[in-house]
XYZ file of N, CA and C in Angstrom:
453
model
N -59.536 -53.651 -33.970
C -58.880 -52.405 -34.159
C -59.909 -51.354 -34.559
N -59.676 -50.180 -34.061
C -60.595 -49.086 -34.275
C -60.245 -48.388 -35.577
N -61.221 -48.066 -36.300
C -61.002 -47.429 -37.575
C -60.919 -45.924 -37.378
N -59.983 -45.294 -38.030
C -59.804 -43.860 -37.892
C -60.655 -43.150 -38.923
N -61.282 -42.139 -38.448
C -62.085 -41.323 -39.340
C -61.386 -39.982 -39.520
N -61.973 -39.144 -40.314
C -61.371 -37.843 -40.563
C -61.407 -36.947 -39.324
N -62.307 -37.199 -38.428
C -62.441 -36.362 -37.242
C -61.484 -36.746 -36.126
N -61.003 -37.922 -36.121
C -60.106 -38.352 -35.050
C -58.671 -38.052 -35.439
N -57.935 -37.399 -34.540
C -56.544 -37.068 -34.866
C -55.669 -38.316 -34.875
N -54.659 -38.249 -35.667
C -53.722 -39.359 -35.754
C -52.706 -39.180 -34.633
N -52.505 -40.194 -33.879
C -51.560 -40.141 -32.774
C -50.311 -40.908 -33.147
N -49.213 -40.226 -32.999
C -47.940 -40.869 -33.247
C -47.255 -41.097 -31.923
N -46.658 -42.191 -31.813
C -45.884 -42.480 -30.611
C -44.414 -42.356 -30.957
N -43.748 -41.563 -30.137
C -42.320 -41.386 -30.341
C -41.584 -42.084 -29.235
N -40.441 -42.531 -29.607
C -39.548 -43.057 -28.591
C -38.893 -41.859 -27.922
N -38.734 -41.889 -26.641
C -38.070 -40.766 -25.987
C -36.622 -40.648 -26.449
N -36.234 -39.412 -26.708
C -34.861 -39.144 -27.115
C -34.061 -38.817 -25.867
N -33.219 -39.660 -25.484
C -32.362 -39.435 -24.331
C -30.931 -39.430 -24.823
N -30.279 -38.311 -24.562
C -28.879 -38.249 -24.919
C -28.136 -37.475 -23.835
N -26.906 -37.781 -23.673
C -26.094 -37.166 -22.620
C -25.665 -35.767 -23.050
N -25.850 -34.820 -22.139
C -25.362 -33.467 -22.362
C -24.007 -33.333 -21.687
N -23.466 -32.134 -21.720
C -22.196 -31.927 -21.031
C -22.408 -32.135 -19.529
N -21.338 -32.442 -18.807
C -21.488 -32.672 -17.369
C -21.952 -31.394 -16.660
N -22.844 -31.533 -15.717
C -23.387 -30.405 -14.957
C -22.854 -30.453 -13.533
N -22.506 -29.295 -13.026
C -22.030 -29.206 -11.648
C -22.958 -28.237 -10.926
N -23.467 -28.650 -9.793
C -24.350 -27.818 -9.002
C -23.533 -27.151 -7.906
N -23.518 -25.840 -7.932
C -22.798 -25.090 -6.915
C -23.801 -24.508 -5.931
N -23.405 -24.497 -4.658
C -24.278 -23.989 -3.613
C -23.967 -22.516 -3.379
N -24.962 -21.674 -3.479
C -24.779 -20.241 -3.268
C -24.941 -19.825 -1.821
N -25.120 -20.756 -0.918
C -25.326 -20.413 0.494
C -24.095 -19.744 1.093
N -22.918 -20.077 0.624
C -21.699 -19.468 1.173
C -21.686 -17.966 0.906
N -22.139 -17.564 -0.266
C -22.178 -16.146 -0.603
C -23.181 -15.420 0.286
N -24.342 -16.009 0.476
C -25.368 -15.390 1.312
C -24.893 -15.288 2.755
N -24.262 -16.336 3.264
C -23.766 -16.328 4.638
C -22.710 -15.250 4.818
N -21.795 -15.140 3.874
C -20.756 -14.117 3.953
C -21.369 -12.724 3.905
N -22.335 -12.524 3.033
C -22.990 -11.219 2.936
C -23.706 -10.872 4.235
N -24.368 -11.840 4.849
C -25.050 -11.599 6.123
C -24.059 -11.226 7.211
N -22.943 -11.939 7.286
C -21.942 -11.641 8.308
C -21.342 -10.262 8.104
N -21.066 -9.914 6.861
C -20.495 -8.607 6.568
C -21.470 -7.502 6.937
N -22.740 -7.694 6.633
C -23.758 -6.706 6.974
C -23.875 -6.556 8.477
N -23.834 -7.666 9.206
C -23.925 -7.613 10.662
C -22.755 -6.839 11.253
N -21.548 -7.096 10.759
C -20.367 -6.407 11.280
C -20.450 -4.918 10.970
N -20.859 -4.562 9.747
C -20.981 -3.152 9.380
C -22.028 -2.468 10.246
N -23.126 -3.161 10.540
C -24.167 -2.587 11.391
C -23.639 -2.367 12.797
N -22.881 -3.332 13.318
C -22.338 -3.203 14.663
C -21.317 -2.072 14.723
N -20.486 -1.930 13.685
C -19.512 -0.845 13.659
C -20.216 0.502 13.632
N -21.279 0.600 12.831
C -22.031 1.843 12.766
C -22.686 2.168 14.087
N -23.198 1.157 14.775
C -23.828 1.383 16.072
C -22.800 1.817 17.099
N -21.600 1.295 17.007
C -20.560 1.658 17.967
C -20.098 3.096 17.759
N -20.239 3.610 16.534
C -19.766 4.958 16.252
C -20.789 6.024 16.597
N -22.028 5.640 16.877
C -23.040 6.622 17.227
C -22.996 6.863 18.720
N -22.147 7.788 19.102
C -21.994 8.129 20.504
C -22.600 9.496 20.745
N -22.924 9.768 21.966
C -23.386 11.102 22.317
C -22.179 12.003 22.503
N -22.431 13.284 22.579
C -21.334 14.240 22.755
C -20.610 13.976 24.064
N -21.362 13.630 25.102
C -20.738 13.382 26.396
C -19.773 12.202 26.327
N -20.150 11.151 25.592
C -19.265 9.994 25.469
C -18.015 10.344 24.678
N -18.160 11.121 23.611
C -16.991 11.452 22.800
C -16.072 12.417 23.532
N -16.620 13.277 24.382
C -15.783 14.186 25.165
C -14.926 13.393 26.129
N -15.500 12.345 26.691
C -14.757 11.527 27.648
C -13.520 10.909 27.004
N -13.606 10.568 25.730
C -12.501 9.911 25.045
C -11.718 10.873 24.154
N -11.859 12.162 24.352
C -11.206 13.136 23.478
C -9.705 13.210 23.690
N -9.227 12.858 24.865
C -7.792 12.935 25.128
C -7.064 11.889 24.307
N -5.870 12.200 23.813
C -5.128 11.222 23.026
C -4.748 10.015 23.868
N -4.676 8.877 23.210
C -4.324 7.648 23.911
C -2.878 7.715 24.369
N -2.598 7.224 25.562
C -1.210 7.247 26.026
C -0.345 6.326 25.182
N 0.869 6.747 24.956
C 1.802 5.941 24.178
C 2.791 5.287 25.117
N 3.600 4.411 24.565
C 4.583 3.702 25.370
C 5.747 4.585 25.786
N 5.863 5.774 25.187
C 6.974 6.660 25.535
C 6.643 7.441 26.793
N 7.635 8.085 27.336
C 7.459 8.893 28.535
C 6.660 10.137 28.168
N 5.424 10.247 28.674
C 4.563 11.367 28.301
C 5.039 12.672 28.920
N 5.928 12.623 29.904
C 6.446 13.839 30.508
C 7.305 14.634 29.545
N 7.870 14.002 28.546
C 8.727 14.684 27.578
C 7.951 15.210 26.380
N 6.716 14.783 26.207
C 5.918 15.228 25.063
C 5.273 16.569 25.371
N 5.230 17.397 24.366
C 4.555 18.684 24.508
C 3.431 18.734 23.486
N 2.215 18.816 23.991
C 1.040 18.844 23.135
C 0.233 20.101 23.415
N -0.298 20.678 22.347
C -1.114 21.884 22.450
C -2.469 21.587 21.820
N -3.534 21.973 22.509
C -4.890 21.795 21.985
C -5.536 23.160 21.818
N -6.003 23.434 20.607
C -6.755 24.656 20.341
C -8.232 24.298 20.367
N -8.982 24.962 21.239
C -10.412 24.697 21.386
C -11.171 25.956 20.992
N -12.004 25.839 19.972
C -12.796 26.965 19.483
C -13.961 27.204 20.442
N -14.090 28.443 20.929
C -15.169 28.750 21.872
C -16.534 28.781 21.193
N -16.567 28.713 19.864
C -17.840 28.639 19.146
C -18.457 27.247 19.251
N -17.675 26.259 19.682
C -18.187 24.900 19.851
C -19.065 24.865 21.094
N -20.239 24.278 20.948
C -21.158 24.174 22.077
C -20.516 23.370 23.203
N -20.594 23.881 24.406
C -20.066 23.240 25.616
C -18.558 22.980 25.485
N -17.852 23.966 24.943
C -16.409 23.821 24.724
C -15.644 23.613 26.027
N -16.155 24.143 27.137
C -15.450 24.027 28.409
C -15.385 22.568 28.867
N -16.459 21.815 28.673
C -16.444 20.388 29.024
C -15.449 19.631 28.158
N -15.370 20.039 26.909
C -14.414 19.417 25.995
C -12.992 19.671 26.469
N -12.702 20.895 26.850
C -11.359 21.238 27.334
C -11.058 20.538 28.654
N -12.057 20.440 29.524
C -11.847 19.774 30.817
C -11.562 18.286 30.656
N -12.023 17.692 29.562
C -11.816 16.264 29.336
C -10.434 15.910 28.813
N -9.642 16.908 28.468
C -8.297 16.647 27.949
C -7.330 16.323 29.083
N -6.268 15.635 28.729
C -5.240 15.266 29.697
C -4.593 16.529 30.277
N -4.186 16.443 31.528
C -3.590 17.606 32.196
C -2.277 18.049 31.555
N -1.591 17.136 30.874
C -0.312 17.491 30.258
C -0.485 18.282 28.961
N -1.706 18.337 28.430
C -1.969 19.057 27.187
C -2.218 20.530 27.503
N -1.466 21.405 26.838
C -1.657 22.847 26.999
C -2.870 23.259 26.172
N -3.849 23.896 26.810
C -5.097 24.260 26.143
C -5.090 25.755 25.840
N -5.338 26.085 24.569
C -5.441 27.477 24.136
C -6.825 27.652 23.522
N -7.589 28.605 24.041
C -8.938 28.853 23.541
C -8.886 29.801 22.349
N -9.644 29.457 21.311
C -9.778 30.307 20.128
C -11.057 31.112 20.299
N -10.929 32.441 20.226
C -12.098 33.311 20.330
C -12.988 33.073 19.115
N -14.224 32.671 19.351
C -15.151 32.380 18.265
C -15.531 33.592 17.446
N -15.208 34.804 17.924
C -15.546 36.034 17.210
C -14.366 36.607 16.431
N -13.260 35.865 16.344
C -12.081 36.349 15.619
C -11.559 35.290 14.662
N -10.551 35.656 13.888
C -9.915 34.742 12.946
C -9.100 33.717 13.743
N -9.543 32.481 13.747
C -8.900 31.440 14.539
C -7.504 31.104 14.081
N -7.248 31.156 12.782
C -5.920 30.841 12.267
C -4.904 31.888 12.719
N -5.285 33.154 12.673
C -4.391 34.213 13.154
C -4.103 34.048 14.642
N -5.104 33.633 15.407
C -4.909 33.409 16.836
C -3.941 32.253 17.082
N -4.039 31.204 16.266
C -3.137 30.059 16.406
C -1.703 30.460 16.067
N -1.541 31.216 14.986
C -0.204 31.668 14.580
C 0.412 32.526 15.675
N -0.377 33.432 16.248
C 0.133 34.305 17.311
C 0.527 33.496 18.543
N -0.243 32.469 18.874
C 0.046 31.662 20.063
C 1.291 30.802 19.886
N 1.576 30.381 18.659
C 2.701 29.465 18.410
C 3.915 30.155 17.796
N 3.868 31.446 17.642
C 4.905 32.169 16.909
C 6.307 31.911 17.449
N 6.513 31.962 18.720
C 7.851 31.787 19.291
C 8.019 30.430 19.970
N 7.122 29.511 19.729
C 7.156 28.203 20.389
C 7.943 27.196 19.551
N 8.633 26.294 20.226
C 9.345 25.192 19.566
C 9.136 23.927 20.390
N 9.469 22.800 19.806
C 9.423 21.527 20.525
C 8.029 21.000 20.783
N 7.086 21.350 19.949
C 5.714 20.849 20.113
C 5.591 19.536 19.350
N 5.153 18.492 20.049
C 5.016 17.168 19.432
C 3.682 16.978 18.723
N 2.627 17.615 19.227
C 1.305 17.419 18.626
C 0.462 18.666 18.820
N -0.344 18.956 17.803
C -1.316 20.047 17.880
C -2.683 19.437 17.615
N -3.616 19.690 18.522
C -4.978 19.172 18.395
C -5.924 20.344 18.146
N -6.871 20.165 17.223
C -7.858 21.198 16.916
C -9.242 20.681 17.279
N -9.974 21.474 18.037
C -11.353 21.143 18.372
C -12.217 22.301 17.895
N -12.932 22.069 16.798
C -13.728 23.114 16.186
C -14.818 22.472 15.347
N -15.560 23.302 14.655
C -16.584 22.802 13.746
C -15.981 22.631 12.359
N -16.681 21.888 11.542
C -16.260 21.709 10.166
C -17.424 21.225 9.337
N -17.171 21.074 8.074
C -18.152 20.552 7.141
C -17.369 19.822 6.063
N -18.037 19.317 5.079
C -17.356 18.588 4.020
C -16.386 19.532 3.318
N -15.092 19.250 3.420
C -14.072 20.063 2.770
C -13.804 21.391 3.443
N -14.281 21.568 4.679
C -14.101 22.843 5.364
C -13.710 22.639 6.821
N -12.961 23.594 7.341
C -12.607 23.651 8.759
C -12.899 25.061 9.232
N -13.663 25.171 10.307
C -14.030 26.486 10.834
C -13.195 26.773 12.069
N -12.481 27.883 12.028
C -11.650 28.340 13.144
C -12.074 29.759 13.477
N -12.898 29.914 14.503
C -13.443 31.224 14.820
C -14.336 31.679 13.689
N -14.057 32.873 13.162
C -14.860 33.392 12.050
C -14.325 32.960 10.688
N -13.157 32.345 10.645
C -12.540 31.913 9.386
C -13.004 30.507 9.022
N -13.362 30.330 7.760
C -13.694 29.007 7.248
C -12.645 28.635 6.214
N -11.815 27.643 6.535
C -10.775 27.186 5.607
C -11.359 26.140 4.670
N -11.084 26.295 3.371
C -11.480 25.308 2.371
C -10.478 25.361 1.220
N -10.746 24.620 0.166
C -9.829 24.585 -0.979
C -9.640 25.966 -1.610
N -10.681 26.766 -1.590
C -10.616 28.067 -2.258
C -9.661 29.042 -1.574
N -9.604 29.021 -0.233
C -8.790 30.020 0.459
C -7.630 29.429 1.254
N -7.366 28.156 1.115
C -6.312 27.515 1.898
C -4.933 28.084 1.560
N -4.623 28.252 0.290
C -3.315 28.775 -0.111
C -3.133 30.228 0.319
N -4.205 30.991 0.336
C -4.124 32.405 0.717
C -3.862 32.570 2.208
N -4.260 31.590 2.994
C -4.079 31.694 4.437
C -2.838 30.945 4.853
């Protein structure tokens, strides 16, 4: 046996302490990642489908036909002449839709009121104009929260 001196450290041997802890359950997070990937892919595809050119959106500007007899429906479309290439937009509408042009140099709302003043039996009114967040531009008039009640 080797004699211990002051310079040699004393080594203690311990028995390993093994004791049972609470039960552990391993959950796989791959399902969350897979779902997130699928959701991102679908959102990306939806966004890509919505990025159309003006020519493509003009082609689909006419309202979808319904199951009812379209001969009995009366629809009016107001097209602001301030919109770039407004004539192509108007030409893309269904022949049954009555098209009224809004002079881009005048108050569009007043023009609409004058055009519809004595009219009845209109099933739908379509507006084709410019807008912005919280605003609708009709000719020289810009409708928003501030002036909506006044007009």
